mmCIF file with all atom_site columns, C-alpha atoms in Angstrom:
data_model
loop_
_atom_site.group_PDB
_atom_site.id
_atom_site.type_symbol
_atom_site.label_atom_id
_atom_site.label_alt_id
_atom_site.label_comp_id
_atom_site.label_asym_id
_atom_site.label_entity_id
_atom_site.label_seq_id
_atom_site.pdbx_PDB_ins_code
_atom_site.Cartn_x
_atom_site.Cartn_y
_atom_site.Cartn_z
_atom_site.occupancy
_atom_site.B_iso_or_equiv
_atom_site.pdbx_formal_charge
_atom_site.auth_seq_id
_atom_site.auth_comp_id
_atom_site.auth_asym_id
_atom_site.auth_atom_id
_atom_site.pdbx_PDB_model_num
ATOM 1   C CA . UNK C 1 1   ? -1.134 8.709   10.316  1.00 0.00 ? 1   UNK C CA 1
ATOM 2   C CA . UNK C 1 2   ? 0.293  6.671   7.448   1.00 0.00 ? 2   UNK C CA 1
ATOM 3   C CA . UNK C 1 3   ? 0.277  2.896   7.315   1.00 0.00 ? 3   UNK C CA 1
ATOM 4   C CA . UNK C 1 4   ? 2.541  0.983   4.954   1.00 0.00 ? 4   UNK C CA 1
ATOM 5   C CA . UNK C 1 5   ? 2.306  -2.682  4.041   1.00 0.00 ? 5   UNK C CA 1
ATOM 6   C CA . UNK C 1 6   ? 4.929  -4.399  1.898   1.00 0.00 ? 6   UNK C CA 1
ATOM 7   C CA . UNK C 1 7   ? 4.332  -7.439  -0.246  1.00 0.00 ? 7   UNK C CA 1
ATOM 8   C CA . UNK C 1 8   ? 5.988  -9.357  -3.039  1.00 0.00 ? 8   UNK C CA 1
ATOM 9   C CA . UNK C 1 9   ? 9.011  -10.785 -1.303  1.00 0.00 ? 9   UNK C CA 1
ATOM 10  C CA . UNK C 1 10  ? 10.083 -14.352 -1.748  1.00 0.00 ? 10  UNK C CA 1
ATOM 11  C CA . UNK C 1 11  ? 12.766 -16.686 -3.008  1.00 0.00 ? 11  UNK C CA 1
ATOM 12  C CA . UNK C 1 12  ? 14.397 -16.019 -6.350  1.00 0.00 ? 12  UNK C CA 1
ATOM 13  C CA . UNK C 1 13  ? 17.493 -17.286 -8.121  1.00 0.00 ? 13  UNK C CA 1
ATOM 14  C CA . UNK C 1 14  ? 20.442 -15.028 -8.787  1.00 0.00 ? 14  UNK C CA 1
ATOM 15  C CA . UNK C 1 15  ? 19.833 -13.101 -11.963 1.00 0.00 ? 15  UNK C CA 1
ATOM 16  C CA . UNK C 1 16  ? 16.099 -13.228 -11.492 1.00 0.00 ? 16  UNK C CA 1
ATOM 17  C CA . UNK C 1 17  ? 13.583 -10.492 -10.863 1.00 0.00 ? 17  UNK C CA 1
ATOM 18  C CA . UNK C 1 18  ? 11.093 -9.588  -8.204  1.00 0.00 ? 18  UNK C CA 1
ATOM 19  C CA . UNK C 1 19  ? 8.683  -6.710  -7.751  1.00 0.00 ? 19  UNK C CA 1
ATOM 20  C CA . UNK C 1 20  ? 7.897  -5.426  -4.293  1.00 0.00 ? 20  UNK C CA 1
ATOM 21  C CA . UNK C 1 21  ? 4.782  -3.422  -3.532  1.00 0.00 ? 21  UNK C CA 1
ATOM 22  C CA . UNK C 1 22  ? 4.101  -0.949  -0.753  1.00 0.00 ? 22  UNK C CA 1
ATOM 23  C CA . UNK C 1 23  ? 0.458  -0.176  -0.109  1.00 0.00 ? 23  UNK C CA 1
ATOM 24  C CA . UNK C 1 24  ? -0.081 3.091   1.724   1.00 0.00 ? 24  UNK C CA 1
ATOM 25  C CA . UNK C 1 25  ? -3.175 4.116   3.619   1.00 0.00 ? 25  UNK C CA 1
ATOM 26  C CA . UNK C 1 26  ? -4.231 6.789   6.046   1.00 0.00 ? 26  UNK C CA 1
ATOM 27  C CA . UNK C 1 27  ? -3.034 10.331  5.519   1.00 0.00 ? 27  UNK C CA 1
ATOM 28  C CA . UNK C 1 28  ? -1.164 9.521   2.343   1.00 0.00 ? 28  UNK C CA 1
ATOM 29  C CA . UNK C 1 29  ? -1.451 13.086  1.136   1.00 0.00 ? 29  UNK C CA 1
ATOM 30  C CA . UNK C 1 30  ? 1.106  14.013  3.788   1.00 0.00 ? 30  UNK C CA 1
ATOM 31  C CA . UNK C 1 31  ? 3.813  11.803  2.273   1.00 0.00 ? 31  UNK C CA 1
ATOM 32  C CA . UNK C 1 32  ? 6.712  13.597  0.684   1.00 0.00 ? 32  UNK C CA 1
ATOM 33  C CA . UNK C 1 33  ? 9.059  10.759  -0.206  1.00 0.00 ? 33  UNK C CA 1
ATOM 34  C CA . UNK C 1 34  ? 8.835  6.988   -0.167  1.00 0.00 ? 34  UNK C CA 1
ATOM 35  C CA . UNK C 1 35  ? 11.983 4.966   0.224   1.00 0.00 ? 35  UNK C CA 1
ATOM 36  C CA . UNK C 1 36  ? 12.919 1.324   0.080   1.00 0.00 ? 36  UNK C CA 1
ATOM 37  C CA . UNK C 1 37  ? 15.418 0.099   2.642   1.00 0.00 ? 37  UNK C CA 1
ATOM 38  C CA . UNK C 1 38  ? 16.959 -3.290  3.166   1.00 0.00 ? 38  UNK C CA 1
ATOM 39  C CA . UNK C 1 39  ? 18.678 -4.941  6.081   1.00 0.00 ? 39  UNK C CA 1
ATOM 40  C CA . UNK C 1 40  ? 20.607 -8.177  6.018   1.00 0.00 ? 40  UNK C CA 1
ATOM 41  C CA . UNK C 1 41  ? 21.460 -10.056 9.225   1.00 0.00 ? 41  UNK C CA 1
ATOM 42  C CA . UNK C 1 42  ? 24.365 -8.427  11.004  1.00 0.00 ? 42  UNK C CA 1
ATOM 43  C CA . UNK C 1 43  ? 24.421 -5.461  8.653   1.00 0.00 ? 43  UNK C CA 1
ATOM 44  C CA . UNK C 1 44  ? 23.191 -1.911  8.879   1.00 0.00 ? 44  UNK C CA 1
ATOM 45  C CA . UNK C 1 45  ? 19.967 -0.914  7.237   1.00 0.00 ? 45  UNK C CA 1
ATOM 46  C CA . UNK C 1 46  ? 20.639 0.835   3.959   1.00 0.00 ? 46  UNK C CA 1
ATOM 47  C CA . UNK C 1 47  ? 18.562 3.023   1.720   1.00 0.00 ? 47  UNK C CA 1
ATOM 48  C CA . UNK C 1 48  ? 18.159 1.319   -1.634  1.00 0.00 ? 48  UNK C CA 1
ATOM 49  C CA . UNK C 1 49  ? 15.996 3.803   -3.517  1.00 0.00 ? 49  UNK C CA 1
ATOM 50  C CA . UNK C 1 50  ? 13.629 6.656   -2.914  1.00 0.00 ? 50  UNK C CA 1
ATOM 51  C CA . UNK C 1 51  ? 11.013 8.549   -4.862  1.00 0.00 ? 51  UNK C CA 1
ATOM 52  C CA . UNK C 1 52  ? 9.477  11.966  -4.364  1.00 0.00 ? 52  UNK C CA 1
ATOM 53  C CA . UNK C 1 53  ? 5.841  11.046  -4.269  1.00 0.00 ? 53  UNK C CA 1
ATOM 54  C CA . UNK C 1 54  ? 4.347  14.073  -5.951  1.00 0.00 ? 54  UNK C CA 1
ATOM 55  C CA . UNK C 1 55  ? 6.703  14.470  -8.894  1.00 0.00 ? 55  UNK C CA 1
ATOM 56  C CA . UNK C 1 56  ? 8.242  11.030  -9.270  1.00 0.00 ? 56  UNK C CA 1
ATOM 57  C CA . UNK C 1 57  ? 11.910 11.959  -9.154  1.00 0.00 ? 57  UNK C CA 1
ATOM 58  C CA . UNK C 1 58  ? 14.107 9.072   -8.061  1.00 0.00 ? 58  UNK C CA 1
ATOM 59  C CA . UNK C 1 59  ? 17.450 8.274   -6.477  1.00 0.00 ? 59  UNK C CA 1
ATOM 60  C CA . UNK C 1 60  ? 19.272 4.977   -6.116  1.00 0.00 ? 60  UNK C CA 1
ATOM 61  C CA . UNK C 1 61  ? 22.082 3.506   -4.136  1.00 0.00 ? 61  UNK C CA 1
ATOM 62  C CA . UNK C 1 62  ? 25.110 2.841   -6.302  1.00 0.00 ? 62  UNK C CA 1
ATOM 63  C CA . UNK C 1 63  ? 24.854 -0.849  -5.497  1.00 0.00 ? 63  UNK C CA 1
ATOM 64  C CA . UNK C 1 64  ? 21.507 -1.187  -7.280  1.00 0.00 ? 64  UNK C CA 1
ATOM 65  C CA . UNK C 1 65  ? 21.705 1.502   -9.930  1.00 0.00 ? 65  UNK C CA 1
ATOM 66  C CA . UNK C 1 66  ? 20.782 0.149   -13.321 1.00 0.00 ? 66  UNK C CA 1
ATOM 67  C CA . UNK C 1 67  ? 19.157 -2.958  -11.859 1.00 0.00 ? 67  UNK C CA 1
ATOM 68  C CA . UNK C 1 68  ? 16.389 -1.628  -9.605  1.00 0.00 ? 68  UNK C CA 1
ATOM 69  C CA . UNK C 1 69  ? 13.593 0.771   -10.469 1.00 0.00 ? 69  UNK C CA 1
ATOM 70  C CA . UNK C 1 70  ? 11.426 2.577   -7.954  1.00 0.00 ? 70  UNK C CA 1
ATOM 71  C CA . UNK C 1 71  ? 7.996  3.767   -9.044  1.00 0.00 ? 71  UNK C CA 1
ATOM 72  C CA . UNK C 1 72  ? 4.623  4.675   -7.681  1.00 0.00 ? 72  UNK C CA 1
ATOM 73  C CA . UNK C 1 73  ? 0.983  4.631   -8.721  1.00 0.00 ? 73  UNK C CA 1
ATOM 74  C CA . UNK C 1 74  ? -0.511 7.670   -7.061  1.00 0.00 ? 74  UNK C CA 1
ATOM 75  C CA . UNK C 1 75  ? -4.088 6.646   -7.860  1.00 0.00 ? 75  UNK C CA 1
ATOM 76  C CA . UNK C 1 76  ? -3.562 3.342   -6.056  1.00 0.00 ? 76  UNK C CA 1
ATOM 77  C CA . UNK C 1 77  ? -1.483 4.810   -3.217  1.00 0.00 ? 77  UNK C CA 1
ATOM 78  C CA . UNK C 1 78  ? 1.059  2.133   -3.959  1.00 0.00 ? 78  UNK C CA 1
ATOM 79  C CA . UNK C 1 79  ? 4.801  2.232   -4.383  1.00 0.00 ? 79  UNK C CA 1
ATOM 80  C CA . UNK C 1 80  ? 6.888  -0.365  -6.156  1.00 0.00 ? 80  UNK C CA 1
ATOM 81  C CA . UNK C 1 81  ? 10.428 -1.581  -6.296  1.00 0.00 ? 81  UNK C CA 1
ATOM 82  C CA . UNK C 1 82  ? 11.247 -3.542  -9.422  1.00 0.00 ? 82  UNK C CA 1
ATOM 83  C CA . UNK C 1 83  ? 14.370 -5.586  -8.791  1.00 0.00 ? 83  UNK C CA 1
ATOM 84  C CA . UNK C 1 84  ? 16.167 -7.103  -11.757 1.00 0.00 ? 84  UNK C CA 1
ATOM 85  C CA . UNK C 1 85  ? 19.438 -9.003  -12.013 1.00 0.00 ? 85  UNK C CA 1
ATOM 86  C CA . UNK C 1 86  ? 19.238 -9.912  -8.355  1.00 0.00 ? 86  UNK C CA 1
ATOM 87  C CA . UNK C 1 87  ? 22.407 -10.935 -6.560  1.00 0.00 ? 87  UNK C CA 1
ATOM 88  C CA . UNK C 1 88  ? 22.851 -13.107 -3.466  1.00 0.00 ? 88  UNK C CA 1
ATOM 89  C CA . UNK C 1 89  ? 24.016 -10.055 -1.535  1.00 0.00 ? 89  UNK C CA 1
ATOM 90  C CA . UNK C 1 90  ? 20.560 -8.629  -2.127  1.00 0.00 ? 90  UNK C CA 1
ATOM 91  C CA . UNK C 1 91  ? 19.161 -11.108 0.373   1.00 0.00 ? 91  UNK C CA 1
ATOM 92  C CA . UNK C 1 92  ? 17.592 -9.027  3.122   1.00 0.00 ? 92  UNK C CA 1
ATOM 93  C CA . UNK C 1 93  ? 14.396 -7.841  4.678   1.00 0.00 ? 93  UNK C CA 1
ATOM 94  C CA . UNK C 1 94  ? 13.122 -5.014  2.526   1.00 0.00 ? 94  UNK C CA 1
ATOM 95  C CA . UNK C 1 95  ? 11.152 -2.181  4.092   1.00 0.00 ? 95  UNK C CA 1
ATOM 96  C CA . UNK C 1 96  ? 9.236  0.672   2.604   1.00 0.00 ? 96  UNK C CA 1
ATOM 97  C CA . UNK C 1 97  ? 9.131  3.924   4.497   1.00 0.00 ? 97  UNK C CA 1
ATOM 98  C CA . UNK C 1 98  ? 7.682  7.370   4.002   1.00 0.00 ? 98  UNK C CA 1
ATOM 99  C CA . UNK C 1 99  ? 8.584  10.835  5.120   1.00 0.00 ? 99  UNK C CA 1
ATOM 100 C CA . UNK C 1 100 ? 6.044  13.283  6.436   1.00 0.00 ? 100 UNK C CA 1
ATOM 101 C CA . UNK C 1 101 ? 6.355  17.015  6.979   1.00 0.00 ? 101 UNK C CA 1
ATOM 102 C CA . UNK C 1 102 ? 10.037 16.619  7.804   1.00 0.00 ? 102 UNK C CA 1
ATOM 103 C CA . UNK C 1 103 ? 11.202 15.625  4.384   1.00 0.00 ? 103 UNK C CA 1
ATOM 104 C CA . UNK C 1 104 ? 14.558 14.195  5.428   1.00 0.00 ? 104 UNK C CA 1
ATOM 105 C CA . UNK C 1 105 ? 13.221 11.831  8.089   1.00 0.00 ? 105 UNK C CA 1
ATOM 106 C CA . UNK C 1 106 ? 11.321 8.617   7.496   1.00 0.00 ? 106 UNK C CA 1
ATOM 107 C CA . UNK C 1 107 ? 8.519  8.637   10.050  1.00 0.00 ? 107 UNK C CA 1
ATOM 108 C CA . UNK C 1 108 ? 6.399  5.787   8.718   1.00 0.00 ? 108 UNK C CA 1
ATOM 109 C CA . UNK C 1 109 ? 7.559  2.225   8.219   1.00 0.00 ? 109 UNK C CA 1
ATOM 110 C CA . UNK C 1 110 ? 6.173  -1.045  7.059   1.00 0.00 ? 110 UNK C CA 1
ATOM 111 C CA . UNK C 1 111 ? 6.980  -4.329  8.750   1.00 0.00 ? 111 UNK C CA 1
ATOM 112 C CA . UNK C 1 112 ? 9.160  -5.578  5.929   1.00 0.00 ? 112 UNK C CA 1
ATOM 113 C CA . UNK C 1 113 ? 9.157  -8.412  3.441   1.00 0.00 ? 113 UNK C CA 1
ATOM 114 C CA . UNK C 1 114 ? 11.847 -11.059 3.097   1.00 0.00 ? 114 UNK C CA 1
ATOM 115 C CA . UNK C 1 115 ? 13.772 -11.340 -0.151  1.00 0.00 ? 115 UNK C CA 1
ATOM 116 C CA . UNK C 1 116 ? 16.079 -14.310 -0.531  1.00 0.00 ? 116 UNK C CA 1
ATOM 117 C CA . UNK C 1 117 ? 18.349 -14.616 -3.560  1.00 0.00 ? 117 UNK C CA 1
ATOM 118 C CA . UNK C 1 118 ? 19.874 -18.029 -4.071  1.00 0.00 ? 118 UNK C CA 1
ATOM 119 C CA . UNK C 1 119 ? 23.129 -18.610 -5.919  1.00 0.00 ? 119 UNK C CA 1
#
């Protein structure tokens, strides 16, 4: 019903910046929230940030607060994660995901994009 495709990952030095994009297609009008998750090898997947699609309210994990900004362009059906002051521990596969009618469950997932932060 909703397809999500991430882009923008890559290699960046510690302290640098990267912007991830999440292009949504399909029944995008059904999306309630879009979240960015990350998963490093051997670690649990964690929610980094989320945005309520219609109104733009945001929430962040404490680990990225003040450094990351989540945003969306509703006209382009695209979400973004601006990552500043990147740290090596930010190295992970980053996924975007969207909720549907059940607002507390992420039903739609992209395939992920690799972010590598070198020290």
